[in-house]
Structures are given as C-alpha cells and as structure tokens.
Coordinates of C-alpha atoms in Angstrom, one line a residue:
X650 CA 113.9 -11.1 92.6
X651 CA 112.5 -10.7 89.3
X652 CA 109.6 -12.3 89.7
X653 CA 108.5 -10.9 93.0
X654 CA 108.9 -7.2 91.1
X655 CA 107.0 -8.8 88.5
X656 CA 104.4 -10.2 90.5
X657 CA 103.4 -6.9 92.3
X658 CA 99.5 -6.7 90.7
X659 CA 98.3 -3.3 90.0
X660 CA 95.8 -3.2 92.7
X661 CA 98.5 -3.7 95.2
X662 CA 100.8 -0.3 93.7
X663 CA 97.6 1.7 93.7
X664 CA 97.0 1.1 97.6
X665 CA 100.4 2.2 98.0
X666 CA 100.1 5.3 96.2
X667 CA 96.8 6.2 98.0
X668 CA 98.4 5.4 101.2
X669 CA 101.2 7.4 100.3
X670 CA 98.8 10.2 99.6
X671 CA 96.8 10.0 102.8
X672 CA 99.8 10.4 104.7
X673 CA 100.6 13.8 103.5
X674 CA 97.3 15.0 103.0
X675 CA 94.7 13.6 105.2
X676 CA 91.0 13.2 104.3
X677 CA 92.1 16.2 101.7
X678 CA 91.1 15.4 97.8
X679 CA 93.8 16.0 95.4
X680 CA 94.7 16.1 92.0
X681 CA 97.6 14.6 89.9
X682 CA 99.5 17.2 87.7
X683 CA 102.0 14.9 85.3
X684 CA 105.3 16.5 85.2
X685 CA 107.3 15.8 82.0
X686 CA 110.3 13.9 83.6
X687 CA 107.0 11.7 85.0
X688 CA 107.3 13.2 88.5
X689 CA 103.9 13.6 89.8
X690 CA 103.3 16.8 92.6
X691 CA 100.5 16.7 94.3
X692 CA 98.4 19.9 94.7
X693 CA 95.9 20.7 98.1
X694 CA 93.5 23.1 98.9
X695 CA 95.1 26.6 98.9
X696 CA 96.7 28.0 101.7
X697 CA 94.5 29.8 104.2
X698 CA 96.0 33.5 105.5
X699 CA 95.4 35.3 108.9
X700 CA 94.9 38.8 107.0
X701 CA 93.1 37.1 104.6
X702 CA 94.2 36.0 100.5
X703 CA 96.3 38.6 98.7
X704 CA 95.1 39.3 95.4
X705 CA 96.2 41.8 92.6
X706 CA 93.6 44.5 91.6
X707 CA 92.5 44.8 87.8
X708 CA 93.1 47.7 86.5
X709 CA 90.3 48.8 84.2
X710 CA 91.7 51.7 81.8
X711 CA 87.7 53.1 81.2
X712 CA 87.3 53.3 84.7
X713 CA 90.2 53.6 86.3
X714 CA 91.7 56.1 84.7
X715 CA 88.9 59.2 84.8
X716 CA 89.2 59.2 88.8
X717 CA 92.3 59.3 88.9
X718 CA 93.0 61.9 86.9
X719 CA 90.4 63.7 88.8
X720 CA 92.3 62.9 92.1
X721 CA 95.3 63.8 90.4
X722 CA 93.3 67.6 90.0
X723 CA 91.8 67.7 93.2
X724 CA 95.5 67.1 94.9
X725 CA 97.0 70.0 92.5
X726 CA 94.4 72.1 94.0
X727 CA 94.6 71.2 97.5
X728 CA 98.4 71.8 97.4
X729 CA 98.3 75.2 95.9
X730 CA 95.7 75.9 98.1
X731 CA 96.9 74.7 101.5
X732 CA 100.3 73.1 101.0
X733 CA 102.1 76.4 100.2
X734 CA 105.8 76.8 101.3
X735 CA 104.9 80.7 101.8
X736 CA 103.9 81.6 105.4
X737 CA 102.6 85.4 106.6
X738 CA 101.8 85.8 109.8
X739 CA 101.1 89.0 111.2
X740 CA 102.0 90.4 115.3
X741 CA 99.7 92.8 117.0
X742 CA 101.8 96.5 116.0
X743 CA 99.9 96.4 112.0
X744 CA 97.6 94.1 111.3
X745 CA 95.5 96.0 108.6
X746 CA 99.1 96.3 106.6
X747 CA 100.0 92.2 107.5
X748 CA 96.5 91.8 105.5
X749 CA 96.6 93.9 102.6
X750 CA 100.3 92.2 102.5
X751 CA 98.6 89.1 102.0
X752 CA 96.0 90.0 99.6
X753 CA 98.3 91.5 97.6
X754 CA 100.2 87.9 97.4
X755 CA 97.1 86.3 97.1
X756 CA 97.6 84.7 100.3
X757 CA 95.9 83.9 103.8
X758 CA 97.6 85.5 107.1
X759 CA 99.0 82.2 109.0
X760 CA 96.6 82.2 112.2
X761 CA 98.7 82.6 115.3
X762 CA 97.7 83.3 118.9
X763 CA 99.3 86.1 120.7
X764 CA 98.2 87.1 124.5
X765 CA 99.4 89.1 127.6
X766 CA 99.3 87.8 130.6
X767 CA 98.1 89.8 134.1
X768 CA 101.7 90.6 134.8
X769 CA 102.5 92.0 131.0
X770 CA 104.5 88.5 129.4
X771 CA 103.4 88.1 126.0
X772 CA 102.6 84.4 124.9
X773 CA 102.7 83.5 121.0
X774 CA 101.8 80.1 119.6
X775 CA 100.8 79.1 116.0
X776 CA 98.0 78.0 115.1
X777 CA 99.3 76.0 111.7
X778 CA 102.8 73.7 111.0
X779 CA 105.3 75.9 109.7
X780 CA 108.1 72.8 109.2
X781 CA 110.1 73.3 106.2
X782 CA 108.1 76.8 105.4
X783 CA 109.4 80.1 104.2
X784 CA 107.6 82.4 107.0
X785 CA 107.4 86.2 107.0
X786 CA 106.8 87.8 109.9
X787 CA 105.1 91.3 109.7
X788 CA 105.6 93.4 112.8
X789 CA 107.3 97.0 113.2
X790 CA 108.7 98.0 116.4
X791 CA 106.2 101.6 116.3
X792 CA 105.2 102.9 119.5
X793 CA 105.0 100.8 122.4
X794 CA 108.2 100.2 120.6
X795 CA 109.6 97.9 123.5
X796 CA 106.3 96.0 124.0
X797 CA 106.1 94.7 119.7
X798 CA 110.0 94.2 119.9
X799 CA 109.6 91.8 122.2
X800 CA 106.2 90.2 120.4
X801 CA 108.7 90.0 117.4
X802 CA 111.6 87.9 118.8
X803 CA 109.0 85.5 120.7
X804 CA 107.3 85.0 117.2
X805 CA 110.9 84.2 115.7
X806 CA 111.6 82.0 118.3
X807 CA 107.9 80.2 118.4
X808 CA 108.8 79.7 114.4
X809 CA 112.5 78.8 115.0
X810 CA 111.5 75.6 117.4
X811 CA 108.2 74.8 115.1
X812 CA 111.3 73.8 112.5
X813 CA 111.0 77.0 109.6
X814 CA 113.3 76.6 106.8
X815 CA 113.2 80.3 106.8
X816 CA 112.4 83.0 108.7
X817 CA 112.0 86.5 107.6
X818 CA 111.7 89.8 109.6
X819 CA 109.5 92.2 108.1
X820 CA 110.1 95.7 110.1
X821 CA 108.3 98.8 108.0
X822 CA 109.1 100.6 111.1
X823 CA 112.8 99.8 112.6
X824 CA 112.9 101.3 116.1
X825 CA 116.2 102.3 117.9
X826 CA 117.6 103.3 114.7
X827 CA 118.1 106.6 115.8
X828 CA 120.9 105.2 118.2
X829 CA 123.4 104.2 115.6
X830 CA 126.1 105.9 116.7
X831 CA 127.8 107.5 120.3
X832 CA 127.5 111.0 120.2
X833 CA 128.6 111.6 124.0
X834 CA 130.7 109.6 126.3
X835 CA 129.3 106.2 127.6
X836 CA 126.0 106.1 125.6
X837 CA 124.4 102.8 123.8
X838 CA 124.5 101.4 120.8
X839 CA 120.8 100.5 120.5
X840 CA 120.5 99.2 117.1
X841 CA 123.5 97.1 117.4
X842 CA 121.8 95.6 120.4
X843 CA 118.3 95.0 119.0
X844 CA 120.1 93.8 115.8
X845 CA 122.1 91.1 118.1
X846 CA 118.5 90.6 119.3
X847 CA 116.5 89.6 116.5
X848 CA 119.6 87.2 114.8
X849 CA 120.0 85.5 117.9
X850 CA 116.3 84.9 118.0
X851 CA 116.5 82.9 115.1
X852 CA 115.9 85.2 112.0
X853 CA 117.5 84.0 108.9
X854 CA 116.7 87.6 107.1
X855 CA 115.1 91.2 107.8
X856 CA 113.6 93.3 105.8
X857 CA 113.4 96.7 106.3
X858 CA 112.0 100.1 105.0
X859 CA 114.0 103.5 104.8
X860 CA 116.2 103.2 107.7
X861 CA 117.5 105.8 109.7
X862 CA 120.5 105.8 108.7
X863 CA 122.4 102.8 105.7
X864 CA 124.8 102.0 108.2
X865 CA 122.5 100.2 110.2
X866 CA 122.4 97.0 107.6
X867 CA 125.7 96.8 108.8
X868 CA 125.0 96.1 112.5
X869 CA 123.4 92.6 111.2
X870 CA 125.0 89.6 110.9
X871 CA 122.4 87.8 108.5
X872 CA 121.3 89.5 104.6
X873 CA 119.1 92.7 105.0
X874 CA 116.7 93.7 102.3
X875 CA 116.5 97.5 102.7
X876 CA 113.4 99.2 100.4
X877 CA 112.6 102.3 99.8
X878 CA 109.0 104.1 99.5
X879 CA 110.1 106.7 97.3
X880 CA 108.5 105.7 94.2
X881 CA 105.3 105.3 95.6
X882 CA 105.2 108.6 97.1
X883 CA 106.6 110.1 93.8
X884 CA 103.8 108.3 91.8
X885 CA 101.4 110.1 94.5
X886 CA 102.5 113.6 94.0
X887 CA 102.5 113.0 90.4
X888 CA 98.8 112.3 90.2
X889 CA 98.3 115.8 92.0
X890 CA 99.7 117.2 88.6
X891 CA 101.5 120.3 90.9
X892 CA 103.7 122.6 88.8
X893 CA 107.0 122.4 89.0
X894 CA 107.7 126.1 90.0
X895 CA 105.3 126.1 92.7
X896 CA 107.3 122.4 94.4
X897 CA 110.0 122.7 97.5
X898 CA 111.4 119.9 99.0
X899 CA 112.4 120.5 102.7
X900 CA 114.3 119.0 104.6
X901 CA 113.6 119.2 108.5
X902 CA 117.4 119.3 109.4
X903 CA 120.9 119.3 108.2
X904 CA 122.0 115.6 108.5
X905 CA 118.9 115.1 106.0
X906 CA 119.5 117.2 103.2
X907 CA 121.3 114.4 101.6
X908 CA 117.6 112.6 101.5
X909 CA 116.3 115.7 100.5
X910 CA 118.5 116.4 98.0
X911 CA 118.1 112.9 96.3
X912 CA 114.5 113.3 96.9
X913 CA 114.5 116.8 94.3
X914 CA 116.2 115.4 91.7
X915 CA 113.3 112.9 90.7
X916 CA 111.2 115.8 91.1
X917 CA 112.6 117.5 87.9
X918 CA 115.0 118.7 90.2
X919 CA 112.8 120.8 92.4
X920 CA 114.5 123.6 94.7
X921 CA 115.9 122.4 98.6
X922 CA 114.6 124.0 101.5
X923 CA 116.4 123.7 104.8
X924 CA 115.2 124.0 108.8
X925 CA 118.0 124.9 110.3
X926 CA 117.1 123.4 114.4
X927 CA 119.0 123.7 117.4
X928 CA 118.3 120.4 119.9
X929 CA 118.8 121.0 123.7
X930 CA 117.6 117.3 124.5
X931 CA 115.8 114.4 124.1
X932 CA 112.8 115.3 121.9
X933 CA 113.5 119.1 122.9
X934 CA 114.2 121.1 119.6
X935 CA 114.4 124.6 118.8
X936 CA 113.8 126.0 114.9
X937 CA 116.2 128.6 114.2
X938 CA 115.9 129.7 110.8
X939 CA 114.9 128.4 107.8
X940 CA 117.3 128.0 104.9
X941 CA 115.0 128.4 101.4
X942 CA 112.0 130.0 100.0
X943 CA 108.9 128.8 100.3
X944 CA 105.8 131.2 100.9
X945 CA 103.0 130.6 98.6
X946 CA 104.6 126.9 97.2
X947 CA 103.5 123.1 98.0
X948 CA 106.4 122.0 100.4
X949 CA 107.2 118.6 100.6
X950 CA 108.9 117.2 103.7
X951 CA 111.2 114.8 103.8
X952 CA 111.7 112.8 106.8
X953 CA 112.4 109.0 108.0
X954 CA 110.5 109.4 111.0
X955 CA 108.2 112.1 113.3
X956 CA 108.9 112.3 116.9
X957 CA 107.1 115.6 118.2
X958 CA 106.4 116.9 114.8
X959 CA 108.1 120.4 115.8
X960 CA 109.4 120.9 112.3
X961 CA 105.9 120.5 111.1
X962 CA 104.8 123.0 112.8
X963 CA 107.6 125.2 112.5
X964 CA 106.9 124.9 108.6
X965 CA 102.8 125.9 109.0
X966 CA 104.1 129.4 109.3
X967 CA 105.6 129.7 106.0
X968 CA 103.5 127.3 103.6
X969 CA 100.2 127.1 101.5
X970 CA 100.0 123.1 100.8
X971 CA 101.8 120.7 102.6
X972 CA 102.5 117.0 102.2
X973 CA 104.7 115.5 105.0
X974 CA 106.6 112.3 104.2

C-alpha cells in the first residue's frame, strides 16, 4: 500500500486536481487562494444579479456635503412654506375678513370650492389635504343667516371626513343667539339647537365674538373661545381725542345696561344713557322715553347686534355725534 501511495507521480495528482476543478466550474478560469490550515477555495467569476451589482456609494465630504446642506435649506423652506399644520379657509358670508385674517397670520386662505345647485343644496369640497391639520373655519351665520349656517356645518363635515386633527369654528357673527331662553309657552331654544348642530358636525372648538348673551357658551358641549371687540373700539374712540364731558354711553334697552355700564367705566367712567323701548312683536319696537342726558354730546351706542336700527333712529333726535357699536 505504501508503495502504490508512493508511486502516484505528480503529473498524475495534478490531472486529478484539474479534473476536480472542471467539475465544479466548467470552462471557467480560476484562481487558488492558500488558506493557512492548507485548504485551498477556489474563487469564480462574480455572481451576476437580475437588478444588476449592488455597490456602496462614496461619500465625498467636499462634495457631498454642500448639497446637502442646501437640500437640507430648500426642505426647511418648503415646509414652512407649504407643509404648515395651520389651515384657514374661508365660506361665502366674509370673505374680505377670512383674508385679512390670513394676512394678518401671514398665511394663504386654504382653497376650497363651494357651489349651489339649481334647487339651492350647497356643495363644499377642498381643494388641498387637510389630514392631521389644525383648520379654522371662517364663516358667521349674518343674514341669509340659514343659508351660511348650513355652508358652515357642510364645511365641518367636508374637513371632519378629509381626517383634521382639529377643527375650529370661527363665528364673528353667532346667529340665533337671541333665542337663548323661553320667554312664552312652547317656544324654541334655537341656540341650543344650532349649538347641537355645529358639535355634531364635527367641530372640535368655536370661537366666537360678543355673544348675545354668556350663557350661550354653555349650550356647547366642546371649549368656546368667547372674544370681545371692546378694546379695539376703545382704541378707536381714543384716537378721536373727544372730551370726556361731552361722552354718553347709551344703551338701546334695559337688559343692556349691564354692557353699557361696563362699557363707561373704561371710558373714565363716562355717564349712562338709557332707551327705555316697549316691543309689541317680532322686530316691532316702540321708544318710550329716554332715561339720560344727551343733547349736544357724542353718544356712543352700545349694542351686540342691529335688527331694524329703531333705536338709532330714535337717538337722531336727541344727539350731535354719533358712533354706533
């Protein structure tokens, strides 16, 4: 046995090893890698890919480095910009206010499309994704009060199923307000009603301005923001420097002179004038008398609302300046 292992020439082992090879790797041309245990590997041609060879990008600092920083800038921008959380979109009632609103914020009015159709149905879709946005909807319920009531809870509802995070109602004007309370026998509560409205719409907040009456925050079940214009009409009369002694504040009836009265005391505490009105209806009112002095001074009215402006006019009679609030 010895001698046969012995006797295996060198010529004979190297055609067994390049048989060996040419079974694994046909017509292929290799090369030997010595191991250090003396196990040799043999390595092929590398492997081919259907997408084609993966390969690891240099990254050059000199290069690299200045655009990305400016793509870094340009995606800053283009998320201030454009990616803004903040949403303001306006309804059909105001929108010269919905834009000064906007440029006040420094903002762009969301564009939204709002029709009628032939028979009167109003049709609201937006024009922009709102999804995970903080939207404010501008749109007071003024005269056709029914008609941009109605725009308001479609526009909650478009921005309720387009996925808002929030939704806010901004009503300047709060219609039904007025019907806060039953003051005869089987009457509405309308401003419970349109309050049950706009929550079930899908509003997650309202904001409101000088509401008829406080107790109407109470008729919603979701926070109310109520804000006053008081100090903006009190910087206004202030820049029309008017002397003290020749000021009146009037109020237009008796469940106002506590408005009124408020409304003095900022005015270095000016003197209260009363209309004293007797109401036979539904915008029918009769002036009675006039509680006050105020022939030959400015008269300031105070007033959360004008209907048929019959205390206006009652007031002509007696005053020299007049500024209506």
């Amino acid at each position: 046995m010895t001698s046969l292992l012995h006797s295996a020439s060198p010529s004979s082992l190297a055609s067994r090893e390049s048989l060996r090879t040419r079974t694994f790797l046909p017509n292929r041309s290799c090369s030997r890698i010595a191991a250090p245990n003396g196990v040799r590997c043999n390595v092929g041609e590398p492997l081919k890919y259907a997408n084609g060879k993966p390969s690891t990008p240099l990254l050059k600092t000199e290069e690299m480095a200045p655009n990305f920083l400016a793509t870094e800038k340009h995606l800053v921008n283009a998320t201030t910009k454009n990616d803004t959380r903040l949403r303001i979109f306006s309804g059909t009632a105001n929108p010269a206010l919905s834009q000064e609103i906007a440029c006040n914020m420094g903002l762009e009015l969301g564009k939204i499309k709002i029709k009628r159709f032939a028979d009167g149905e109003i049709y609201v879709q937006l024009q922009e994704s709102v999804r995970g946005c903080d939207v404010y909807l501008v749109q007071p319920t003024c005269p056709p009060a029914n008609e941009n009531l109605m725009e308001l809870l479609i526009m909650i509802d478009a921005c309720r199923r387009a996925s808002a995070k929030n939704i806010t109602a901004v009503i300047p004007y709060f219609g039904y307000a007025r019907a806060d309370r039953k003051t005869q026998g089987r009457e509405s509560i309308a401003a419970k009603l349109v309050a049950n409205l706009i929550t079930e719409a899908g509003a997650n907040r309202v904001l409101a301005c000088d509401l008829h009456s406080g107790q109407s925050m109470g008729y919603f079940d979701i926070p109310v923001d109520h804000v006053y214009g008081q100090p903006v009409i009190l910087d206004y009369l202030a820049s029309k420097t008017i002397c003290s002694d020749d000021l009146v504040v009037v109020s237009p009836d008796v469940g106002g002179v506590a408005r009124a009265r408020a409304f003095a005391k900022k005015l270095s505490d000016a003197p209260l004038a009363i209309v004293d009105k007797r109401r036979h209806g539904h915008n029918v009112a009769e002036v009675m008398n006039l509680i006050g002095d105020v022939k030959g001074k400015v008269a300031v009215m105070v007033d959360d609302m004008i209907d048929t402006a019959a205390s206006k006019c009652f007031l002509e009679a007696w005053r020299s300046g007049l500024f209506l609030i």
